[in-house]
Short mmCIF file of C-alpha atoms and ligand atoms in Angstrom, two decimals:
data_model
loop_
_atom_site.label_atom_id
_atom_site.label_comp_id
_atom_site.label_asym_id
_atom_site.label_seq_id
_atom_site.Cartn_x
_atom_site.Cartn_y
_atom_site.Cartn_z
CA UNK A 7 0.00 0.00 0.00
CA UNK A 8 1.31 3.82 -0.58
CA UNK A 9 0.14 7.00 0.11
CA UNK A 10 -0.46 9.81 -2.18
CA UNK A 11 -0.96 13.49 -0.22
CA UNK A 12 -3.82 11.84 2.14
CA UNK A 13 -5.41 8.84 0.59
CA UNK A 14 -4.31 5.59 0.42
CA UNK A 15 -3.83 3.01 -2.93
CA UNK A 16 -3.33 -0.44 -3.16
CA UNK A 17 -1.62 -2.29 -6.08
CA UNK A 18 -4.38 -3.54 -8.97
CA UNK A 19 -2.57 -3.75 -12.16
CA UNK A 20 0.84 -5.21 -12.45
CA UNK A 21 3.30 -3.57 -14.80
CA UNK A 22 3.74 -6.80 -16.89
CA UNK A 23 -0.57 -6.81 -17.22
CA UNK A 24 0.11 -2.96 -18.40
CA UNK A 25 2.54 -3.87 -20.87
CA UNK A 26 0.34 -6.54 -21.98
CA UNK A 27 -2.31 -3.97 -23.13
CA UNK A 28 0.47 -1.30 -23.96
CA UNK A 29 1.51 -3.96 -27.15
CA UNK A 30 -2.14 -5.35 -27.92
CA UNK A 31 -3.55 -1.59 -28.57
CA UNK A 32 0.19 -1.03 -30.54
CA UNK A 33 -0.01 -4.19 -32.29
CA UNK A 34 -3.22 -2.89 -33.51
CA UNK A 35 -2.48 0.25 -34.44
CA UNK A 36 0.31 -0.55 -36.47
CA UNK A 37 -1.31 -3.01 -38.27
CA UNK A 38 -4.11 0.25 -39.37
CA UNK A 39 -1.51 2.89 -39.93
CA UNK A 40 1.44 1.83 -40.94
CA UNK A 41 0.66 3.60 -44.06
CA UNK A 42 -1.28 6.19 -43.47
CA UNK A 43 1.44 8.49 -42.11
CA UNK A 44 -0.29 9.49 -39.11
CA UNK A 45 -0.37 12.59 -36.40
CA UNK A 46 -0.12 10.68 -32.73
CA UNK A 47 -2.04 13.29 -31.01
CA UNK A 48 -0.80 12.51 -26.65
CA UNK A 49 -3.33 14.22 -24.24
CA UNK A 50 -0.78 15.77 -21.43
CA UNK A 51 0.24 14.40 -19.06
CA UNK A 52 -1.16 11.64 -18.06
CA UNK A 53 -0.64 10.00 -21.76
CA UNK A 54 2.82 10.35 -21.92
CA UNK A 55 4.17 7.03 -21.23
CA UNK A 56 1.57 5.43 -23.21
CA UNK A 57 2.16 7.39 -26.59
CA UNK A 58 6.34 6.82 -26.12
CA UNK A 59 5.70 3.03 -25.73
CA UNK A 60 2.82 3.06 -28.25
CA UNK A 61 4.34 5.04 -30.77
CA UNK A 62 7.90 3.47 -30.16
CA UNK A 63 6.57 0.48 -31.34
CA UNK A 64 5.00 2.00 -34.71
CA UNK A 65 6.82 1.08 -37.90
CA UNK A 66 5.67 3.62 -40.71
CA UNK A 67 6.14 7.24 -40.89
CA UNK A 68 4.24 9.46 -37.97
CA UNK A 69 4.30 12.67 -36.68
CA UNK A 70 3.36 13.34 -32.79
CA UNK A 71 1.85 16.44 -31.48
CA UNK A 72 0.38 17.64 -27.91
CA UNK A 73 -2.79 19.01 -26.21
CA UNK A 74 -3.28 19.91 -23.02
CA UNK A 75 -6.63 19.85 -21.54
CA UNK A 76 -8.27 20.35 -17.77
CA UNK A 77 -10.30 18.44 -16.29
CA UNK A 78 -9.81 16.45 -12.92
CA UNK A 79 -9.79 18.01 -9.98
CA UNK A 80 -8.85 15.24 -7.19
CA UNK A 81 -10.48 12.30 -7.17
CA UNK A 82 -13.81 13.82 -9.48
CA UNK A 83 -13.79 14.94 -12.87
CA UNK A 84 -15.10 18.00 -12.85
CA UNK A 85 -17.04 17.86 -16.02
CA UNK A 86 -15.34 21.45 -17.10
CA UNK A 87 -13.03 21.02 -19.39
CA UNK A 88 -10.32 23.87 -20.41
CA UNK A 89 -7.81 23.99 -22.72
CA UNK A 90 -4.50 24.59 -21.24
CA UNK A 91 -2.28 23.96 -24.76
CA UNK A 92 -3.80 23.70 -27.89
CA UNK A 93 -2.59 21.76 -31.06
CA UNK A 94 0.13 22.90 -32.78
CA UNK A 95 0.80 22.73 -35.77
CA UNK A 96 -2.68 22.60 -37.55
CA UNK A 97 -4.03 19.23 -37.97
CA UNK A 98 -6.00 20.09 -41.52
CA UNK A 99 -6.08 16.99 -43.55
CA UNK A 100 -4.53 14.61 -41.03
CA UNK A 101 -5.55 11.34 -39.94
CA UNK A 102 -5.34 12.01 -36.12
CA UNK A 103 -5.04 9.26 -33.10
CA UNK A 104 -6.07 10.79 -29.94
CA UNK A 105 -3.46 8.93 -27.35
CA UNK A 106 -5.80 9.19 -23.90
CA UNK A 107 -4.35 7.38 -20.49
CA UNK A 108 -8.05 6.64 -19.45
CA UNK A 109 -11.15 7.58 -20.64
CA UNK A 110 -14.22 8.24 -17.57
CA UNK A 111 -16.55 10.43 -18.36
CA UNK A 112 -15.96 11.30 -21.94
CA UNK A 113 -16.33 14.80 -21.06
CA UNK A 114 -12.51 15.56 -22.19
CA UNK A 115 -12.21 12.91 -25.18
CA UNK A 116 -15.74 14.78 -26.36
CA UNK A 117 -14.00 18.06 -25.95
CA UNK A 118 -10.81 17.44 -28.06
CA UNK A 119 -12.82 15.70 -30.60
CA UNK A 120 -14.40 19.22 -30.91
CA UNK A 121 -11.25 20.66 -31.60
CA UNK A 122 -10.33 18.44 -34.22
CA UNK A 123 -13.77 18.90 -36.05
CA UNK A 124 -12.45 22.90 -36.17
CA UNK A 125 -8.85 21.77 -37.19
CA UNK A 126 -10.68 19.97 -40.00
CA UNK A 127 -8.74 17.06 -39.99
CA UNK A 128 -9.21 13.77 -42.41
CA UNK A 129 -9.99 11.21 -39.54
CA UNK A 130 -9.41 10.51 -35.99
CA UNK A 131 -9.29 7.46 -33.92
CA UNK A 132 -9.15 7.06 -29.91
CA UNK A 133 -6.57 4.79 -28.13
CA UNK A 134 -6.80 4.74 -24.15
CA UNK A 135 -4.85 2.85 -22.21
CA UNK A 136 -7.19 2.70 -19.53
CA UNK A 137 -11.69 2.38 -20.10
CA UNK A 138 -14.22 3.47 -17.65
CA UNK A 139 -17.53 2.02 -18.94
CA UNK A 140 -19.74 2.34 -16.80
CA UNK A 141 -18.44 5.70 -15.77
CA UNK A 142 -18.97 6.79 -20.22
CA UNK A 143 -21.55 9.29 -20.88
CA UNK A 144 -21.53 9.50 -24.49
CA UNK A 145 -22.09 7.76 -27.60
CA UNK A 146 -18.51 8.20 -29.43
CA UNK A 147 -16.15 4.78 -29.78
CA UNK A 148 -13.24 4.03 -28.25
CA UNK A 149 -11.55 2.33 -30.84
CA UNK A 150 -8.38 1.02 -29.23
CA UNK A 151 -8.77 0.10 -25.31
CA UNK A 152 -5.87 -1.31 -23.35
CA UNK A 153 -8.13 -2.32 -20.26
CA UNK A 154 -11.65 -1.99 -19.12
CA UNK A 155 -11.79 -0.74 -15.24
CA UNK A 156 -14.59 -0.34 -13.31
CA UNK A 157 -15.09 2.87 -11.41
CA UNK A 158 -11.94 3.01 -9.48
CA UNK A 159 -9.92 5.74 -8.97
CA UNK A 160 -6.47 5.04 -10.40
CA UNK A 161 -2.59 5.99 -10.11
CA UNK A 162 0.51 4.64 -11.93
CA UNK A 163 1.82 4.66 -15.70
CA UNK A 164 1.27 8.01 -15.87
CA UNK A 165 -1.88 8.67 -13.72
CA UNK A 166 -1.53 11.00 -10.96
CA UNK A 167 -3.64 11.77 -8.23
CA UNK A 168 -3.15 15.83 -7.67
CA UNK A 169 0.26 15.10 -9.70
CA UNK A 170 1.33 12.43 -8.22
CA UNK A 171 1.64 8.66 -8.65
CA UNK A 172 2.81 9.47 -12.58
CA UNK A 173 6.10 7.32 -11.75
CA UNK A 174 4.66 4.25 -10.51
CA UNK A 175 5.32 1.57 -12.99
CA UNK A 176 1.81 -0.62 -11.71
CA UNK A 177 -1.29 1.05 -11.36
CA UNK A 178 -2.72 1.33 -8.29
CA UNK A 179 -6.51 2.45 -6.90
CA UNK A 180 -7.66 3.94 -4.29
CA UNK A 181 -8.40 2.49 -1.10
CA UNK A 182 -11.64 3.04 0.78
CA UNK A 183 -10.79 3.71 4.21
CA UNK A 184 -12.50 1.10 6.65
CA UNK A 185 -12.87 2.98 9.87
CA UNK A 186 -14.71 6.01 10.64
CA UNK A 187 -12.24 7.88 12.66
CA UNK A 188 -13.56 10.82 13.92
CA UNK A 189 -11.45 13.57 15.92
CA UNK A 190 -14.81 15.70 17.70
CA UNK A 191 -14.19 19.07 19.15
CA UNK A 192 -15.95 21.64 20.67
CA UNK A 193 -16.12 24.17 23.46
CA UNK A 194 -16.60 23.46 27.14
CA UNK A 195 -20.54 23.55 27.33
CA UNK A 196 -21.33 22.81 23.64
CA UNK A 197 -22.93 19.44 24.38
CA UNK A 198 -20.06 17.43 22.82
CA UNK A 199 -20.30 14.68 25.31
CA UNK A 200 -23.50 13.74 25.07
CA UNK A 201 -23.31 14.12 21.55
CA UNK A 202 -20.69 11.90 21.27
CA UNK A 203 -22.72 9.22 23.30
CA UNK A 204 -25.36 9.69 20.78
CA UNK A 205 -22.87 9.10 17.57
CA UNK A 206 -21.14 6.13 18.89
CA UNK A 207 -24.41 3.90 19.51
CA UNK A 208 -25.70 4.87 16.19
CA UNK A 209 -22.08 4.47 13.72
CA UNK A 210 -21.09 1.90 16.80
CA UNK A 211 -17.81 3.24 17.10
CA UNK A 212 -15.57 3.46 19.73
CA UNK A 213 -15.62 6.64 22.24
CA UNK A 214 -12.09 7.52 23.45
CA UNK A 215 -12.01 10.59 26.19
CA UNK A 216 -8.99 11.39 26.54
CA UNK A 217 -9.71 12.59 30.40
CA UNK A 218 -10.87 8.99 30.53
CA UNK A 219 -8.41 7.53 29.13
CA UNK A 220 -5.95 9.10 31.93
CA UNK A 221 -8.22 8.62 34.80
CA UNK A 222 -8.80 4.74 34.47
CA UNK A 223 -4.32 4.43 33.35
CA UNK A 224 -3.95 6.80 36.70
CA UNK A 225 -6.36 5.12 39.05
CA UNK A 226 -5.66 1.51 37.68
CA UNK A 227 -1.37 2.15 37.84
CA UNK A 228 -1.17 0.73 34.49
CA UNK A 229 2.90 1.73 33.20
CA UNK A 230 2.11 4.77 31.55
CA UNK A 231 -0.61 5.50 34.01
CA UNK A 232 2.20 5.61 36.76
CA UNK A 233 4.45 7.22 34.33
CA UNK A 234 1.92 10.24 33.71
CA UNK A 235 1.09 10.79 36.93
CA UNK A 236 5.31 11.35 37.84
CA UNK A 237 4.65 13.79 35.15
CA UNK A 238 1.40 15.57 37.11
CA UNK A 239 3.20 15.40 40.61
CA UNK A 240 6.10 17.63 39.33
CA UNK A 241 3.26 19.46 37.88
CA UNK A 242 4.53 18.97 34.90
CA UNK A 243 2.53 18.52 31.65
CA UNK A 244 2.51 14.78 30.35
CA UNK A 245 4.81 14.80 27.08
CA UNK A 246 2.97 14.02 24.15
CA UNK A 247 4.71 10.62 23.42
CA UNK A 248 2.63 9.32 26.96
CA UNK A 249 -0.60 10.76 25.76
CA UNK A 250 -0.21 9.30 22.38
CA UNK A 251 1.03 5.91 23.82
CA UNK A 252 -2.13 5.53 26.07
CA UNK A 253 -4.31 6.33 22.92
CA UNK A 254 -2.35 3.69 20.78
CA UNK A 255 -3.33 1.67 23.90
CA UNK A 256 -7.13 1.95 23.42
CA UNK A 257 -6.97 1.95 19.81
CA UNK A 258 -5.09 -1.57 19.92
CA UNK A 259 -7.75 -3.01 22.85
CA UNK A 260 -10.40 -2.24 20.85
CA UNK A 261 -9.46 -4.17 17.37
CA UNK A 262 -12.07 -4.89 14.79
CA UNK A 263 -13.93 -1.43 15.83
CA UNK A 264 -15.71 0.69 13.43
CA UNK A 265 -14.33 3.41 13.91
CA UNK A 266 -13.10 5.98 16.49
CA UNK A 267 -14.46 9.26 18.18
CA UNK A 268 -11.46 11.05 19.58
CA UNK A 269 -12.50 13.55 22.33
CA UNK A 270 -9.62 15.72 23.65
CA UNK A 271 -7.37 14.76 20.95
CA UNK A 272 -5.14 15.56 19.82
CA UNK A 273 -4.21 19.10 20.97
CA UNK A 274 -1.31 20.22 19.46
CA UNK A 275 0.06 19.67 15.88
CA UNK A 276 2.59 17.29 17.46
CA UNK A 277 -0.42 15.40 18.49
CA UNK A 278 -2.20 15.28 15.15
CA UNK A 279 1.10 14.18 13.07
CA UNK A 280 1.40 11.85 15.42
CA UNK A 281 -2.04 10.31 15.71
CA UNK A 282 -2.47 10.34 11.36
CA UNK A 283 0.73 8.74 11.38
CA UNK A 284 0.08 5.78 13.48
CA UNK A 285 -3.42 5.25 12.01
CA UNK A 286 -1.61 5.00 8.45
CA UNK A 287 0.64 2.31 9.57
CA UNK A 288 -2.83 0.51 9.73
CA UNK A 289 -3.66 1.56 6.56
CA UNK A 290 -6.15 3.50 7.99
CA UNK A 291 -6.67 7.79 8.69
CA UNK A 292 -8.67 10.82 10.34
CA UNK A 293 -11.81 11.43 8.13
CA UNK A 294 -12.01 14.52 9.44
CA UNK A 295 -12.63 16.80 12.27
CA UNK A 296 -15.98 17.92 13.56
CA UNK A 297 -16.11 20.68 15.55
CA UNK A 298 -19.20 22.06 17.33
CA UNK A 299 -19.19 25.38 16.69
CA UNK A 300 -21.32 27.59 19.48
CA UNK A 301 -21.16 31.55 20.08
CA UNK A 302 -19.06 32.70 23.41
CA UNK A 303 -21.85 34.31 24.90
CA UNK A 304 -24.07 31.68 24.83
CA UNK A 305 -22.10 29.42 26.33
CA UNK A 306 -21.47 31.38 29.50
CA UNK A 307 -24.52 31.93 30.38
CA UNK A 308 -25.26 27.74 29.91
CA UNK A 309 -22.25 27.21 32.12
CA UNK A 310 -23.33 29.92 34.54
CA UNK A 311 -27.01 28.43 34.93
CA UNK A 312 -25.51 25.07 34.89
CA UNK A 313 -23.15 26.00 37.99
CA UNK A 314 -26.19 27.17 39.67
CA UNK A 315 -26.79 23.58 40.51
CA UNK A 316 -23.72 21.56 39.64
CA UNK A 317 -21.86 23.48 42.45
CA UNK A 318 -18.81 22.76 39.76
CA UNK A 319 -16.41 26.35 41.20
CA UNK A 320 -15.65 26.62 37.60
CA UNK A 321 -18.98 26.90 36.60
CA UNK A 322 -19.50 29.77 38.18
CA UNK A 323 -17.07 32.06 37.55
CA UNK A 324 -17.50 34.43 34.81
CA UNK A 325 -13.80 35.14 34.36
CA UNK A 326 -12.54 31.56 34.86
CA UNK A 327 -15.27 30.03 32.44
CA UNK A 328 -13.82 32.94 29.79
CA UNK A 329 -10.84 31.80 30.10
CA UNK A 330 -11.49 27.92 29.15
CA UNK A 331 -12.68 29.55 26.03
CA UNK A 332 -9.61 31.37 25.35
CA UNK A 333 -7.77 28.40 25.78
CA UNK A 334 -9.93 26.38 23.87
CA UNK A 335 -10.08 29.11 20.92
CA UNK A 336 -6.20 28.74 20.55
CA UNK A 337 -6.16 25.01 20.58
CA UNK A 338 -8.65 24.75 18.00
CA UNK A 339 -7.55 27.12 16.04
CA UNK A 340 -4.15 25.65 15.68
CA UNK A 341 -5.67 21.88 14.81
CA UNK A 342 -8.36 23.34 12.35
CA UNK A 343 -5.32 24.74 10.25
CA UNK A 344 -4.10 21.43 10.42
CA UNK A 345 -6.99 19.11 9.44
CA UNK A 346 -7.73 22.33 6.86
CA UNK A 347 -5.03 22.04 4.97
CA UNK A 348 -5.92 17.90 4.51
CA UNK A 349 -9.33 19.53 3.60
CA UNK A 350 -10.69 17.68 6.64
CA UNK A 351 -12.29 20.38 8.78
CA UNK A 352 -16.37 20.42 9.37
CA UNK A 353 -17.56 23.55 11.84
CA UNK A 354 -21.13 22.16 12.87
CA UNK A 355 -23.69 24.71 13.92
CA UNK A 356 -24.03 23.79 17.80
CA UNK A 357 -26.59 25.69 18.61
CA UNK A 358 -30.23 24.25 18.92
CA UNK A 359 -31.40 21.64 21.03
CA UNK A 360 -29.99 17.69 21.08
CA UNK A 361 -31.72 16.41 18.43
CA UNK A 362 -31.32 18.86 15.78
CA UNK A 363 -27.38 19.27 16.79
CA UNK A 364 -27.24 15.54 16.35
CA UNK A 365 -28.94 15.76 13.24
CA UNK A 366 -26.53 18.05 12.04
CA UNK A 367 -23.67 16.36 12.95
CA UNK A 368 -24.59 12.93 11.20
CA UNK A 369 -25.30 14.63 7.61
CA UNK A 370 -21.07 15.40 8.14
CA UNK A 371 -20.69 11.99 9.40
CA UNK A 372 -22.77 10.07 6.49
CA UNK A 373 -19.86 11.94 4.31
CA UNK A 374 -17.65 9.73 5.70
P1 LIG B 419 -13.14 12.23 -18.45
O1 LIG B 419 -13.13 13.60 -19.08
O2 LIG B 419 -14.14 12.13 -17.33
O3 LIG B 419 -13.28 11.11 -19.45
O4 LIG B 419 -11.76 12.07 -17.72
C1 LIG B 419 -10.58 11.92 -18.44
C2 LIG B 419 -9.40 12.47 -17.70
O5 LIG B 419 -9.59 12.47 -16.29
C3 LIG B 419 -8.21 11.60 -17.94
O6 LIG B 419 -7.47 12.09 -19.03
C4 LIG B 419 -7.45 11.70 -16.66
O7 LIG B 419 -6.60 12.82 -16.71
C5 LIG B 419 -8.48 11.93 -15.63
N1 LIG B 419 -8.88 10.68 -14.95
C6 LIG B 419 -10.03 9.99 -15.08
N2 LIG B 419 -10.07 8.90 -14.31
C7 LIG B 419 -8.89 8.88 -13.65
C8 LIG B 419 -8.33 7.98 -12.69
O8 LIG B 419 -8.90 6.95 -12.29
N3 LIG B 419 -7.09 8.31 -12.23
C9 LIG B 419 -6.41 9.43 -12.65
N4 LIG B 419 -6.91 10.28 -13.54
C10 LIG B 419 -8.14 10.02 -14.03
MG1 LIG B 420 -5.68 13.09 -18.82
#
């Protein structure tokens, strides 16, 4: 298995099955052209390879020009197609094949074939390494077709995902992650807990509290309970390798789960690189973070009333609840940057009652 930016592929095609296919659409095109003096026309840049092994192996006069056209954007063609580099020189006259790496949609094929209509050539022909059926919209052949695929999102021989991959010599395709991991934040008084409660009966995934987590190591004297609490006497904060140790911990003790809700964690960048690097050694990742996102104000004035009656001192102190948010603001802050930059970050509306906060927070988790 590799990883590309932050999803994960798994070998499919082996580069001997590639070359396979490579020679059979060559073979074939050859045998058509040879004397025809043909204009290769290689769709940048995922075509590359493809034309220089195809066309290496053609035996009559050819000529080979490029086009460069837009169209995927991550994992989803985009179904807008620009022109980045036209042809050049004109194509008038020509009998044209259109060298594709993999044909999905149709959208871009359907687009160049546009062009050529303009350019006026003689003929054209499609060759694509790589055939989406059930993915084609349209009603034009593909005349030469290495391999049919099913709907799989695929790297290698050329195929990137956000530019890369291009340099693997096997394709690969993307892996669906397994797990729903789930790192849940929100502000002290936002309702996160018993949301959480709520999310983990109905995805049935596992709930780890970080608070929790350290109580039960502390109170029990497991190792890194004993260790952590060395930390606290010294009053000290517990280094992150400890924190992340006893959360390795749970993860491990709960094999086969669904999924993971992480609840005061991780806290610091440290944290995060550290957690999305030990849930890719299982092949697995964060699918985001959810944060409940609930106005200051508002929040006080829950924490006030709920002081009232919890007797909780810091519930009822104006200045001291404040500051929990200030703390919490920075935290967040830092981490959303982080799981923003993977694209990963969901701000939830928090404010409502239970049910329609829960409600909210499932259509995010459904996306996952
Ligand atoms: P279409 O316009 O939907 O037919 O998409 C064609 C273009 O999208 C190809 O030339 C590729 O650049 C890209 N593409 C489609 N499917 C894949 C894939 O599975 N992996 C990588 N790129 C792809
Ligand atoms: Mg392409």
């Amino acid at each position: 298995m590799i990883q590309l930016h932050d999803l994960f592929f798994k070998k499919f095609i082996s580069e001997t099955e590639i070359n396979l296919a490579v020679n059979g659409v060559a073979v074939q095109i050859n045998d058509d052209y040879k004397k025809k003096s043909p204009v290769f026309l290689i769709v940048l840049n995922g075509a590359f390879f493809f034309a220089s092994d195809i066309i290496k192996k053609f035996d009559g006069n050819c000529e080979m020009c490029f086009i460069k056209v837009a169209s995927y954007e991550g994992t989803q063609s985009s179904g807008e197609i620009s022109t980045v580099m036209g042809v050049e020189p004109s194509l008038k006259g020509r009998d044209v094949i259109i060298v594709e790496d993999i044909v999905d949609t149709g959208n871009t094929i359907e687009a160049i074939i546009e062009i050529l209509r303009q350019e006026e050539v003689k003929s054209y022909r499609i060759a694509s390494l790589f055939y989406k059926p059930k993915a084609y919209t349209k009603d034009q052949k593909i005349d030469y077709v290495g391999l049919e695929i099913e709907n799989d999102f695929i790297v290698g021989y050329g195929l990137d995902y956000n530019g890369l991959g291009r340099n693997l010599n096997d394709i690969y395709k993307l892996k669906q992650l397994k797990m729903k991991n789930i790192v849940l934040f929100g502000p002290p008084g936002a309702g996160k807990g018993t949301q959480a409660e709520v999310l983990k009966e109905k995805y049935q995934l596992v709930h780890i509290s970080t608070g929790d987590v350290f109580r039960y190591n502390i109170k029990n004297e497991t190792e890194l309970g004993i260790l952590a609490k060395s930390f606290m006497d010294n009053g000290d904060l517990v280094p992150d390798e400890v924190t992340i140790d006893m959360l390795k911990a749970e993860v491990v003790k709960n094999k086969g789960a669904k999924g993971f809700i992480f609840d005061g964690f991780p806290r610091t960048n440290s944290q995060a690189k550290a957690l999305d690097m030990f849930l890719s050694d299982m092949g697995e990742g964060i699918n985001g973070m959810v944060a409940l996102e609930v106005p200051e104000d508002l929040l006080v004035a829950r924490l006030l009333k709920r002081g009232e009656t919890s007797g909780r001192p810091d519930d009822q102190d104006e200045s001291k609840i404040r500051n929990r948010f200030n703390e919490y603001e920075t935290k967040t802050a830092i981490l959303k940057d982080y799981y923003e930059a993977q694209e990963k970050y969901y701000g939830v509306d928090g404010v409502g009652s239970i049910e329609e906060i829960t409600e909210r927070l499932c259509v995010v988790f459904d996306t996952f």
